[in-house]
PDB file of C-alpha atoms in Angstrom:
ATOM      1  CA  UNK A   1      85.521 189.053  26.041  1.00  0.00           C
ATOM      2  CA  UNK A   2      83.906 192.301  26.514  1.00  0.00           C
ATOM      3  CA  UNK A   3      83.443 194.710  23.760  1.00  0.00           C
ATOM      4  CA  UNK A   4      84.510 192.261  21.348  1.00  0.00           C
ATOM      5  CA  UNK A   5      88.102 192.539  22.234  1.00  0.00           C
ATOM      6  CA  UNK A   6      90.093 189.348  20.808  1.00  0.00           C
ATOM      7  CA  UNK A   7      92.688 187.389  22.474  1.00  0.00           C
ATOM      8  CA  UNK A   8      95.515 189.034  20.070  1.00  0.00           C
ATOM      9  CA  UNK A   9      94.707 192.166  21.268  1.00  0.00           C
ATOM     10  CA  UNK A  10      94.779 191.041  24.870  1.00  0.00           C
ATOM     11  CA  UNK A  11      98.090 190.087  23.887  1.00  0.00           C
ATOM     12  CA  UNK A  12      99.134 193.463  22.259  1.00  0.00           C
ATOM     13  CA  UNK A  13      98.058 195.496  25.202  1.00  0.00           C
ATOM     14  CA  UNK A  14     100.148 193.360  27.919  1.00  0.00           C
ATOM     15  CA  UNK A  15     103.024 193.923  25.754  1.00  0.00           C
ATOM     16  CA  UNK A  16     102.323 197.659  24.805  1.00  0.00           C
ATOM     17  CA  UNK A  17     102.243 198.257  28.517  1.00  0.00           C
ATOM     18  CA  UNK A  18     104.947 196.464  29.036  1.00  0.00           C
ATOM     19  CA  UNK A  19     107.031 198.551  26.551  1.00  0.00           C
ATOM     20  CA  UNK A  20     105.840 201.249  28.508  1.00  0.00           C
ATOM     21  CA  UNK A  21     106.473 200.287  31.956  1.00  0.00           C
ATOM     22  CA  UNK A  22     110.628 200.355  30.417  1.00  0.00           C
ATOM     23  CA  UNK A  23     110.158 203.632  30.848  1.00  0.00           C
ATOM     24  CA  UNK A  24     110.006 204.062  34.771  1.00  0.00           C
ATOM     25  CA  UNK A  25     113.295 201.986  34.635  1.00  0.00           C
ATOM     26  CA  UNK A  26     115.101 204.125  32.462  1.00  0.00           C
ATOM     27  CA  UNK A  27     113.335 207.120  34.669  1.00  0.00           C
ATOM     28  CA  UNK A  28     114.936 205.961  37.867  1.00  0.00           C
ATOM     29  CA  UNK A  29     118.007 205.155  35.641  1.00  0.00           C
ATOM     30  CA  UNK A  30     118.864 208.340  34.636  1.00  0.00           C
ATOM     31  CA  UNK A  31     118.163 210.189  38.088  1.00  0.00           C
ATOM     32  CA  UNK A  32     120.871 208.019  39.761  1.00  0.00           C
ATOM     33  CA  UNK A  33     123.138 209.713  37.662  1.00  0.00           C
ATOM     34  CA  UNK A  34     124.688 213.102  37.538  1.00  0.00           C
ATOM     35  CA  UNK A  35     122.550 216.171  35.770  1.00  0.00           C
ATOM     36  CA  UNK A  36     124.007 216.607  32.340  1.00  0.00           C
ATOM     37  CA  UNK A  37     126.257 213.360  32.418  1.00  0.00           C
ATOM     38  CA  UNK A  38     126.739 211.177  29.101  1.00  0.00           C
ATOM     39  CA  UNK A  39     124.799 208.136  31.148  1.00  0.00           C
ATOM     40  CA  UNK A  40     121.830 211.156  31.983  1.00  0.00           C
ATOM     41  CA  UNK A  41     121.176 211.644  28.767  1.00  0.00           C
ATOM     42  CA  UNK A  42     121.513 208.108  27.459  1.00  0.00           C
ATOM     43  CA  UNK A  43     118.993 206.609  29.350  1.00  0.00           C
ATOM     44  CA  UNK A  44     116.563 209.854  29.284  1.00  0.00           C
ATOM     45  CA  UNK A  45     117.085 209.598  25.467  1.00  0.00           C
ATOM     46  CA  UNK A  46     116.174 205.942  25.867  1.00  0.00           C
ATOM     47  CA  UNK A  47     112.857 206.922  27.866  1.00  0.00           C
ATOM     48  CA  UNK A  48     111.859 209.585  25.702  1.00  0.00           C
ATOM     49  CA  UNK A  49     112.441 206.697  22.885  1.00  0.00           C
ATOM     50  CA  UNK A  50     110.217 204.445  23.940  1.00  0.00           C
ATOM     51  CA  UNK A  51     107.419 206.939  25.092  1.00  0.00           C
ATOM     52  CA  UNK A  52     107.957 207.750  21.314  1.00  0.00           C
ATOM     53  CA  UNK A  53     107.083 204.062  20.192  1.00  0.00           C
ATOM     54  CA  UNK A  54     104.697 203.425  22.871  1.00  0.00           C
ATOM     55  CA  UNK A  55     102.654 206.377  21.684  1.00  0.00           C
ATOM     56  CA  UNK A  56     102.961 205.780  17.908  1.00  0.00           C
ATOM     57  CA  UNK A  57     101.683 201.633  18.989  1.00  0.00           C
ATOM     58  CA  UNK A  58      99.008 203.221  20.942  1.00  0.00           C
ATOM     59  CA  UNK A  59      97.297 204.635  18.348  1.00  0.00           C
ATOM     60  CA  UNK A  60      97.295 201.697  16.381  1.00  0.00           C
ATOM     61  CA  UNK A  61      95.471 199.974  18.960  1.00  0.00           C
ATOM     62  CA  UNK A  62      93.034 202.904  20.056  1.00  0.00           C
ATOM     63  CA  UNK A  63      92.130 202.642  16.259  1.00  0.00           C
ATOM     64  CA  UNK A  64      90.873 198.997  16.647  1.00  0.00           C
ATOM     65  CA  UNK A  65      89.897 198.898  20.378  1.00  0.00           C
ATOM     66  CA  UNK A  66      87.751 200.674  22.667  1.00  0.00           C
ATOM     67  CA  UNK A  67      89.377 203.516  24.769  1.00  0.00           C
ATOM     68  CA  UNK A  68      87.766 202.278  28.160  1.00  0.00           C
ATOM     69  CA  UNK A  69      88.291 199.024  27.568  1.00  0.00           C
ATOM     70  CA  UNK A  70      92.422 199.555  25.927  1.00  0.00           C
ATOM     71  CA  UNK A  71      93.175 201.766  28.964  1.00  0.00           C
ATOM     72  CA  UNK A  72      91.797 199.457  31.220  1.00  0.00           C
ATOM     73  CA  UNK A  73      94.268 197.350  31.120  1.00  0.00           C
ATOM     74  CA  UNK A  74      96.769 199.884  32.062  1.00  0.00           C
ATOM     75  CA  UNK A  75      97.023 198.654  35.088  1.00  0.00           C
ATOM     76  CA  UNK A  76      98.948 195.872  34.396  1.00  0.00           C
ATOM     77  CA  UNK A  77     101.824 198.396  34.542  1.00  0.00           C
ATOM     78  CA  UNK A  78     101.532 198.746  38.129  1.00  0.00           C
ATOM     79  CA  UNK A  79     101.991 195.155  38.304  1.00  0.00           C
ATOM     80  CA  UNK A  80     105.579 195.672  35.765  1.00  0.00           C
ATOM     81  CA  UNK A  81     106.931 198.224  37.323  1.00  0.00           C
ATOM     82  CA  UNK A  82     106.496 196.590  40.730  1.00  0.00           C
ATOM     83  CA  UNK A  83     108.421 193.756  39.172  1.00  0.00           C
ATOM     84  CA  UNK A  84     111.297 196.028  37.539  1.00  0.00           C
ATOM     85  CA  UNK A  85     111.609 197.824  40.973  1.00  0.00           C
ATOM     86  CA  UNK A  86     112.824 194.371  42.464  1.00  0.00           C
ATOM     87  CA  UNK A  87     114.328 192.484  39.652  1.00  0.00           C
ATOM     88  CA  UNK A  88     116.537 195.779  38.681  1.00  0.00           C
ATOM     89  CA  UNK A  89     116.907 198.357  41.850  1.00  0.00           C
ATOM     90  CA  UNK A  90     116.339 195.521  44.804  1.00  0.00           C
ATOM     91  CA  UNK A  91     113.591 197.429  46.045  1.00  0.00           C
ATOM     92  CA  UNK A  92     111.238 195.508  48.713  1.00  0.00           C
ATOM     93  CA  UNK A  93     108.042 194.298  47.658  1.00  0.00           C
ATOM     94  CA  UNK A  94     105.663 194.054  50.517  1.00  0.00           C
ATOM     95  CA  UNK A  95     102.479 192.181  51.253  1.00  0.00           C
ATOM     96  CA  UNK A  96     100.869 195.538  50.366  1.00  0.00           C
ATOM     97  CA  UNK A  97     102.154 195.877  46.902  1.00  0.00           C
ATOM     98  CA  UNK A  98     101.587 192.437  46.587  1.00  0.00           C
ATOM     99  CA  UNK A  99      97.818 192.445  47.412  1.00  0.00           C
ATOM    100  CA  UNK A 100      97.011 195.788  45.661  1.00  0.00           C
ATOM    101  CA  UNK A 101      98.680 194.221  42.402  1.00  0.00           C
ATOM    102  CA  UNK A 102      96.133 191.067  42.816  1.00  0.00           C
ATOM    103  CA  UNK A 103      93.295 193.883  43.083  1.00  0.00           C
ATOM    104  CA  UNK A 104      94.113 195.259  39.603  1.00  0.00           C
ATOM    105  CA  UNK A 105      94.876 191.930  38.068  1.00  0.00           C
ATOM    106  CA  UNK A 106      91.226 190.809  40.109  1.00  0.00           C
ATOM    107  CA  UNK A 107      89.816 193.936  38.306  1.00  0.00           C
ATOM    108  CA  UNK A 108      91.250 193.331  35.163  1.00  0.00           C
ATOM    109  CA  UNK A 109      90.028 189.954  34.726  1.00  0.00           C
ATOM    110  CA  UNK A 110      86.499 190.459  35.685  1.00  0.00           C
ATOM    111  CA  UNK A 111      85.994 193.136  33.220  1.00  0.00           C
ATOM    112  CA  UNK A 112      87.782 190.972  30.215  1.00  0.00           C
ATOM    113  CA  UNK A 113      84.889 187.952  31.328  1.00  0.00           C
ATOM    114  CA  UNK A 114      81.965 187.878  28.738  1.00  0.00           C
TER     115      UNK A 114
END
């Protein structure tokens, strides 16, 4: 892989994004409900939570991998959160979303080639 970056942390950063990607659900979540309501600021808590572990993960990883090549793979999240949007708010996913997703992934796989 390029810049040395094992399969473990491959791993790490699909699931560190994934974490992350939570917290668009949790986003949309808490604006469906009423400014100020007990459900608000439940699931903005449980954003702000996560962002909280996310970041503190993060920088364990930025201390072991490369910045480009860690936030690379960022993009994966657009792929998540395309998923949560259907699985959790039936939201359409369209050809568009579909092929911009395989871009990313396209992208993302190129770069982790040796």
């Amino acid at each position: 892989m390029n810049n040395a970056i094992g399969k473990k942390w491959v791993g790490i950063l699909l699931l560190t994004y994934l974490l992350y990607s939570t917290t668009s659900v949790f986003a949309k979540l808490s604006a469906l409900q009423s400014t100020g309501s007990v459900q608000f600021v439940l699931f903005l808590g449980c954003e702000f939570a996560i962002l909280g572990l996310y970041a503190i993960i993060w920088q364990q990883i930025l201390k072991r991998v490369e910045l480009a090549t860690a936030y690379m793979f960022r993009g994966v999240t657009i792929v998540y959160v395309l998923v949560f949007s259907a699985a959790f708010f039936n939201e359409s996913v369209t050809l568009r979303n579909v092929l911009g997703s395989a871009i990313i992934l396209a992208g993302i796989t190129l770069y982790s080639k040796p």
